[in-house]
Every structure is written in structure tokens, then in C-alpha cells.
Short mmCIF file of C-alpha atoms in Angstrom, two decimals:
data_model
loop_
_atom_site.label_atom_id
_atom_site.label_comp_id
_atom_site.label_asym_id
_atom_site.label_seq_id
_atom_site.Cartn_x
_atom_site.Cartn_y
_atom_site.Cartn_z
CA ILE A 682 7.48 3.17 17.50
CA CYS A 683 6.62 1.89 13.88
CA LEU A 684 8.03 2.92 10.95
CA GLY A 685 6.65 2.95 7.57
CA SER A 686 6.30 5.06 4.14
CA GLY A 687 3.60 6.95 2.36
CA ILE A 688 2.67 8.79 -0.68
CA ILE A 689 1.81 12.42 -0.99
CA ILE A 690 -1.24 12.45 -3.24
CA SER A 691 -2.20 16.13 -2.93
CA SER A 692 -0.19 19.35 -2.57
CA ASP A 693 -2.40 20.47 0.57
CA GLY A 694 -1.16 17.65 2.28
CA TYR A 695 -3.21 14.30 1.99
CA ILE A 696 -1.01 11.51 2.33
CA LEU A 697 -2.00 7.71 1.10
CA THR A 698 -0.46 5.01 3.22
CA ALA A 699 -0.87 1.24 4.31
CA ASN A 700 -3.37 0.87 7.50
CA HIS A 701 -1.38 -1.39 9.51
CA VAL A 702 1.57 1.20 9.61
CA VAL A 703 -0.85 3.66 11.58
CA GLU A 704 -3.19 1.27 13.09
CA GLY A 705 -3.27 1.65 16.97
CA MET A 706 -0.50 4.77 16.78
CA ASP A 707 -1.04 7.38 19.12
CA GLU A 708 0.95 9.92 17.43
CA ILE A 709 2.20 9.84 13.87
CA LYS A 710 4.95 12.07 12.54
CA VAL A 711 5.39 12.56 9.12
CA ALA A 712 8.95 13.42 7.74
CA ILE A 713 9.57 14.47 4.00
CA PRO A 714 12.68 13.20 2.12
CA ASP A 715 15.19 16.09 1.49
CA SER A 716 13.45 18.08 3.88
CA LYS A 717 14.08 19.25 7.67
CA MET A 718 10.43 19.56 8.24
CA GLU A 719 8.50 16.87 10.37
CA TYR A 720 4.82 17.29 10.67
CA THR A 721 2.07 15.77 12.95
CA ALA A 722 -0.32 13.78 10.97
CA ARG A 723 -3.91 13.02 11.76
CA VAL A 724 -5.75 10.10 10.28
CA VAL A 725 -8.79 11.23 8.02
CA GLY A 726 -9.67 7.67 7.81
CA ALA A 727 -8.67 4.06 7.74
CA ASP A 728 -9.98 0.89 5.89
CA PRO A 729 -8.23 -2.52 7.59
CA PRO A 730 -10.25 -4.65 5.00
CA THR A 731 -8.14 -3.15 2.35
CA ASP A 732 -5.09 -2.02 4.56
CA VAL A 733 -5.59 1.52 3.19
CA ALA A 734 -5.43 4.78 5.54
CA VAL A 735 -5.31 8.47 4.46
CA LEU A 736 -3.44 10.92 6.57
CA LYS A 737 -3.38 14.89 6.48
CA ILE A 738 -0.97 17.16 7.37
CA ASP A 739 -1.10 20.94 7.61
CA ALA A 740 1.09 21.97 4.60
CA THR A 741 0.66 23.67 1.08
CA GLY A 742 2.87 23.10 -2.09
CA LEU A 743 4.04 20.08 -1.39
CA PRO A 744 5.18 17.77 -4.41
CA ALA A 745 1.99 15.22 -5.31
CA ILE A 746 2.39 12.02 -6.95
CA THR A 747 0.56 11.40 -10.49
CA LEU A 748 -2.01 8.56 -10.00
CA GLY A 749 -1.62 5.81 -12.41
CA ASP A 750 -4.25 3.24 -13.81
CA SER A 751 -3.72 -0.22 -12.41
CA ASP A 752 -6.14 -1.75 -14.53
CA GLN A 753 -3.62 -1.08 -17.69
CA LEU A 754 -0.96 -2.97 -15.90
CA GLU A 755 0.37 -6.53 -17.53
CA VAL A 756 2.62 -9.15 -16.16
CA GLY A 757 6.15 -8.26 -17.09
CA ASP A 758 5.80 -4.46 -16.88
CA VAL A 759 8.41 -2.73 -15.17
CA VAL A 760 7.82 -1.31 -11.65
CA LEU A 761 9.80 0.49 -8.80
CA ALA A 762 8.98 0.22 -5.18
CA ILE A 763 9.78 3.55 -3.24
CA GLY A 764 10.01 3.38 0.66
CA ASN A 765 12.22 3.58 3.95
CA PRO A 766 13.15 0.07 4.12
CA PHE A 767 14.74 -0.96 7.61
CA ASN A 768 15.07 2.88 8.32
CA VAL A 769 18.25 3.31 6.10
CA GLY A 770 16.46 6.32 4.18
CA GLN A 771 14.53 6.74 1.06
CA SER A 772 15.06 3.84 -1.40
CA VAL A 773 13.98 2.69 -4.68
CA THR A 774 13.99 -0.77 -6.06
CA MET A 775 13.16 -2.14 -9.44
CA GLY A 776 11.31 -5.18 -10.30
CA ILE A 777 8.59 -6.41 -12.65
CA VAL A 778 4.90 -6.88 -12.26
CA SER A 779 4.97 -10.84 -11.26
CA ALA A 780 0.90 -11.45 -11.22
CA LEU A 781 -2.36 -9.66 -11.07
CA GLY A 782 -5.33 -10.16 -8.92
CA ARG A 783 -3.64 -12.40 -6.34
CA ASN A 784 -6.19 -13.28 -3.80
CA GLY A 785 -6.92 -16.26 -1.13
CA LEU A 786 -3.59 -15.26 0.71
CA ALA A 787 -4.34 -16.31 4.48
CA GLY A 788 -3.48 -13.65 7.11
CA PHE A 789 -3.75 -10.66 4.68
CA ASN A 790 -6.25 -8.32 4.20
CA GLN A 791 -9.98 -8.97 3.98
CA TYR A 792 -10.13 -7.69 0.45
CA GLN A 793 -7.52 -8.91 -1.88
CA ASP A 794 -6.58 -8.06 -5.39
CA PHE A 795 -3.02 -7.58 -5.12
CA ILE A 796 -0.55 -6.65 -7.48
CA GLN A 797 2.68 -9.06 -6.90
CA THR A 798 6.04 -8.02 -7.84
CA ASP A 799 9.54 -9.11 -7.28
CA ALA A 800 10.83 -5.46 -6.58
CA ALA A 801 12.44 -5.49 -3.15
CA ILE A 802 10.05 -4.77 -0.53
CA ASN A 803 11.14 -4.72 3.08
CA PRO A 804 9.87 -3.81 6.53
CA GLY A 805 9.52 0.04 6.17
CA ASN A 806 8.61 0.03 2.60
CA SER A 807 4.77 -0.67 3.70
CA GLY A 808 2.57 2.08 2.81
CA GLY A 809 5.18 3.52 0.13
CA ALA A 810 4.66 3.93 -3.45
CA LEU A 811 4.73 1.17 -6.23
CA VAL A 812 5.10 3.20 -9.57
CA ASP A 813 5.39 2.44 -13.31
CA ALA A 814 8.35 3.14 -15.29
CA GLU A 815 7.02 6.78 -15.86
CA GLY A 816 6.84 7.70 -12.02
CA ARG A 817 2.89 7.25 -11.97
CA LEU A 818 1.60 5.54 -8.79
CA ILE A 819 -0.23 2.41 -9.46
CA GLY A 820 0.00 0.58 -5.95
CA ILE A 821 0.52 0.89 -2.18
CA ASN A 822 3.19 -1.34 -0.88
CA THR A 823 1.65 -3.63 1.52
CA SER A 824 3.25 -6.96 2.48
CA ILE A 825 5.55 -9.70 1.70
CA ILE A 826 5.92 -13.24 1.85
CA THR A 827 8.88 -14.57 3.65
CA ASP A 828 10.74 -17.92 4.80
CA GLU A 829 9.32 -17.13 8.13
CA SER A 830 5.79 -16.94 6.74
CA ILE A 831 6.06 -20.16 5.23
CA HIS A 832 8.62 -22.31 7.32
CA GLY A 833 8.50 -20.67 10.55
CA MET A 834 12.25 -19.57 10.18
CA ASN A 835 13.48 -16.33 11.51
CA ILE A 836 13.95 -14.65 8.56
CA SER A 837 11.82 -11.25 7.73
CA GLY A 838 13.32 -9.53 4.57
CA ASN A 839 12.73 -9.90 0.85
CA GLU A 840 12.28 -13.12 -0.73
CA GLY A 841 11.15 -11.62 -3.95
CA ILE A 842 7.64 -11.88 -3.58
CA GLY A 843 5.86 -8.57 -2.69
CA PHE A 844 2.12 -7.31 -2.69
CA ALA A 845 0.75 -4.03 -3.24
CA VAL A 846 -3.02 -2.47 -3.09
CA PRO A 847 -3.88 -1.33 -6.73
CA ILE A 848 -4.10 2.26 -6.97
CA ASN A 849 -7.56 1.91 -8.55
CA LEU A 850 -9.04 0.03 -5.53
CA ALA A 851 -6.82 2.32 -3.10
CA ARG A 852 -8.31 5.56 -5.10
CA HIS A 853 -12.02 4.40 -4.39
CA VAL A 854 -11.15 3.77 -0.73
CA MET A 855 -9.34 7.18 -0.46
CA GLU A 856 -12.11 9.08 -1.82
CA ARG A 857 -14.65 7.86 0.71
CA LEU A 858 -12.25 8.32 3.28
CA ILE A 859 -11.79 11.94 2.57
CA SER A 860 -15.54 12.60 1.77
CA GLY A 861 -17.02 10.89 5.09
CA GLY A 862 -14.21 9.12 6.99
CA LYS A 863 -15.28 5.61 6.43
CA VAL A 864 -15.83 3.16 3.43
CA ALA A 865 -19.44 1.56 3.25
CA ARG A 866 -19.98 -2.08 2.06
CA GLY A 867 -23.05 -4.08 1.04
CA TYR A 868 -22.89 -7.45 2.52
CA LEU A 869 -24.48 -10.41 0.67
CA GLY A 870 -23.78 -13.29 3.27
CA ILE A 871 -22.71 -15.68 1.12
CA HIS A 872 -18.80 -17.35 0.75
CA MET A 873 -17.53 -17.39 -2.48
CA GLN A 874 -15.00 -20.17 -3.69
CA ASP A 875 -13.02 -21.67 -6.69
CA VAL A 876 -15.00 -23.99 -8.62
CA ASP A 877 -13.02 -27.31 -8.91
CA ALA A 878 -13.75 -30.66 -10.62
CA ASP A 879 -16.05 -31.64 -7.52
#
């Protein structure tokens, strides 16, 4: 059993989440907070390189989130991370945007343009919403850096360094997954790196 979070993006049952939450699952169940309803979801499409997946449940009249514009974010903006950490129930944590455009992180998705935040993100928050102070979706919580990932220690909770896929990237991927079930990309066959003194 894998536990994660998701975001209702349309009243007719489309849900945005992190690919690693649903990858390899035989059956996906979606429970709506404050409701006794549980739905079986199907994967509309998934994009491992960005860690984005779209699910669909058979429901109507669902409360859908308003999408924001992640290109308008600035370091220091207040953000809220929403999800179900450690299966304790729906929770909201507050923090700020610590950095934008984070990339080059080993062991993460292939396409990285992360929003870094110090809002507490823990196991179970993956796939949940990162929203701005007005409640608009600006990112999908995807990963954290822990002492374990840095020093090999057995600690897997929040250390104040969390990452979210920006909604503008996720929206682009989501639209392609809904329309065709996959994301097609060109390939240049080059490797890019930062320019240094050498």
C-alpha cells in the first residue's frame, strides 16, 4: 500500500498527483476529505520525467482548485502545503518560497525546475497541493531532502527543504496527458552543464 495526495483539478473528476505515488500500482483508491465516498481511479497518463500523473474518477460536482501562475512566484512568497502526511489526515503547513528553478539534484526527476519551500512536506504529502496565500495551486509537492539522503542516517521526516513541480510545467504535462495519454518531446542529443571558470 502506498499513500499519497492528489489535487482535484476539474469538477468532473480529473486529479493531478505525483507519478511516484501511483507508479506500479494495481489499484488506486481516492478518498475525498470530509466525505465518506471512496472512488476507484484510473490513470489517464503519467510522465515519470516530470513526476506528474493524471487520474480520473467517475464523479461530478467536485470542488476543483483554481490554478495559479508559478511564473509569478518570488522568493519569500508565503505558501501552504496540503496533503496527508504519515496518514494522520488532511493537514496544511505554512512556509515560504525558499528558491526557484532548483535543478541538478541527483536522484530526482529528469526534468527539474523545482520550487523549493520550507513548508513541512512529509511522506504522504507527495502529489498534494502547494498553494499561494490566496489558495491558488502553484505547485505539486514531490520530494524532500532529509538527513538520510545526505548523511545516510535513518531519518525520513521534514528537514525544511521540500520541492514542488511548478504548476505551469505540470499544467503543460497535464494537458498533453489528458488529450493524448503521453507527453512527446524532442531530443537534441547533447548534454548541458553550467559554465565555470575552466
